[in-house]
Coordinates of C-alpha atoms in Angstrom, one line a residue:
Q1 CA -18.4 3.7 3.6
V2 CA -14.6 3.4 3.8
Q3 CA -12.5 4.1 0.7
L4 CA -8.8 3.6 0.0
V5 CA -7.6 5.6 -3.1
E6 CA -4.1 5.0 -4.5
S7 CA -2.2 7.4 -6.8
G8 CA 1.2 7.8 -8.2
G9 CA 1.6 4.8 -10.5
G10 CA 3.0 5.1 -14.1
L11 CA 5.7 4.2 -16.5
V12 CA 9.3 4.5 -15.5
Q13 CA 12.7 3.3 -16.9
G14 CA 14.7 0.7 -15.0
G15 CA 16.7 2.3 -12.2
G16 CA 14.2 5.1 -11.8
S17 CA 11.9 6.0 -8.9
L18 CA 8.2 6.4 -8.2
R19 CA 6.2 7.4 -5.2
L20 CA 2.8 5.8 -4.5
S21 CA 0.3 7.3 -2.2
C22 CA -2.8 5.9 -0.5
A23 CA -5.5 7.9 1.3
A24 CA -8.1 6.4 3.5
S25 CA -11.4 8.2 4.0
G26 CA -14.9 7.8 5.1
N27 CA -16.5 6.0 8.1
I28 CA -13.3 5.3 10.0
F29 CA -13.2 4.8 13.8
S30 CA -9.7 3.3 14.0
L31 CA -7.0 2.7 11.5
S32 CA -4.5 -0.1 12.2
I33 CA -1.9 -1.7 9.9
M34 CA -1.7 -0.3 6.4
G35 CA 0.4 -1.7 3.5
W36 CA 1.0 -2.4 -0.1
Y37 CA 0.5 -5.5 -2.1
R38 CA 1.2 -6.1 -5.8
Q39 CA -0.1 -8.4 -8.5
E40 CA 1.6 -9.2 -11.8
S41 CA -0.5 -10.0 -14.8
G42 CA -1.8 -13.5 -14.3
G43 CA -0.1 -13.8 -10.9
Q44 CA -1.1 -13.9 -7.3
R45 CA -1.3 -10.8 -5.1
E46 CA 1.7 -10.7 -2.8
P47 CA 2.7 -8.4 0.1
V48 CA 5.3 -5.7 -0.6
A49 CA 5.5 -3.6 2.6
A50 CA 3.4 -2.8 5.7
I51 CA 3.5 -0.2 8.5
S52 CA 1.8 -0.1 11.8
S53 CA 0.1 2.9 13.4
G54 CA 3.2 3.2 15.5
G55 CA 5.6 3.2 12.5
V56 CA 6.9 -0.3 12.6
T57 CA 7.7 -1.5 9.1
T58 CA 8.1 -4.8 7.3
Y59 CA 9.2 -5.5 3.7
S60 CA 9.3 -8.4 1.4
D61 CA 12.8 -9.6 0.6
S62 CA 12.5 -8.6 -3.0
V63 CA 12.1 -4.9 -2.2
K64 CA 14.1 -4.5 1.0
G65 CA 16.7 -1.8 0.6
R66 CA 15.0 -0.3 -2.4
F67 CA 11.5 0.6 -1.2
N68 CA 10.5 2.7 1.8
I69 CA 7.0 2.8 3.3
S70 CA 5.9 5.7 5.4
R71 CA 2.7 7.0 7.0
D72 CA 1.0 10.2 8.0
N73 CA -1.6 9.3 10.7
A74 CA -3.2 12.7 10.8
K75 CA -4.0 12.5 7.0
K76 CA -4.7 8.8 7.1
M77 CA -2.2 8.2 4.3
I78 CA 0.6 5.9 3.5
F79 CA 3.3 6.3 0.9
L80 CA 5.6 3.9 -0.9
D81 CA 8.9 5.3 -2.2
M82 CA 10.2 3.0 -4.8
N83 CA 13.8 3.3 -5.9
D84 CA 16.1 1.4 -8.2
L85 CA 13.0 0.0 -10.0
R86 CA 13.4 -3.2 -12.0
P87 CA 11.2 -4.7 -14.8
E88 CA 10.2 -7.4 -12.3
D89 CA 8.6 -4.7 -10.1
T90 CA 6.0 -4.2 -12.9
A91 CA 2.6 -4.9 -11.4
V92 CA -0.7 -3.4 -10.2
Y93 CA 0.0 -2.1 -6.7
F94 CA -2.9 -2.2 -4.1
C95 CA -3.2 -0.4 -0.9
N96 CA -4.5 -2.4 2.1
A97 CA -5.7 -1.4 5.5
R98 CA -7.2 -2.8 8.7
I99 CA -9.9 -0.5 9.7
K100 CA -12.6 -0.3 12.4
P101 CA -15.5 1.5 10.7
W102 CA -17.9 3.5 12.9
S103 CA -20.6 1.1 11.9
D104 CA -18.8 -1.8 13.5
S105 CA -16.2 -0.3 15.9
M106 CA -15.6 -3.6 17.7
H107 CA -14.0 -5.4 14.8
Y108 CA -11.2 -4.7 12.3
T109 CA -12.1 -5.3 8.6
T110 CA -9.6 -5.4 5.8
F111 CA -10.2 -2.9 3.0
W112 CA -8.5 -2.6 -0.4
G113 CA -7.9 0.1 -2.9
Q114 CA -8.6 -0.2 -6.6
G115 CA -5.0 -0.5 -7.5
T116 CA -2.5 1.6 -9.5
Q117 CA -0.4 0.3 -12.4
V118 CA 3.4 0.5 -12.2
T119 CA 5.3 -0.4 -15.3
V120 CA 9.1 -0.5 -15.4
S121 CA 10.8 -0.7 -18.8
S122 CA 14.2 -2.3 -19.3

């Protein structure tokens, strides 16, 4: 079994900062692109940031310049440093990863974490 576990969400005032973490564990043969998505209440899940195993990053326009994604390949973890948070950043944040499990080492499968709530007050 493969698991992605997020942590670090919470309540913060506008202009504040939070750091999210995501740890991958379990039956992992290979770990490729990892990233963060978010979903507002009643809304669709949207991409926030992603990072390749080689450290190449991408960001949505709404968070560019404020959020930073990083990765620790040895620990199979990614992080999202969120700065200058705004009320519109309020959402459940999900970790996402493309993983080849040992049970199927020929194909990548997308896995999701359970999500962590981020609430930004005005």
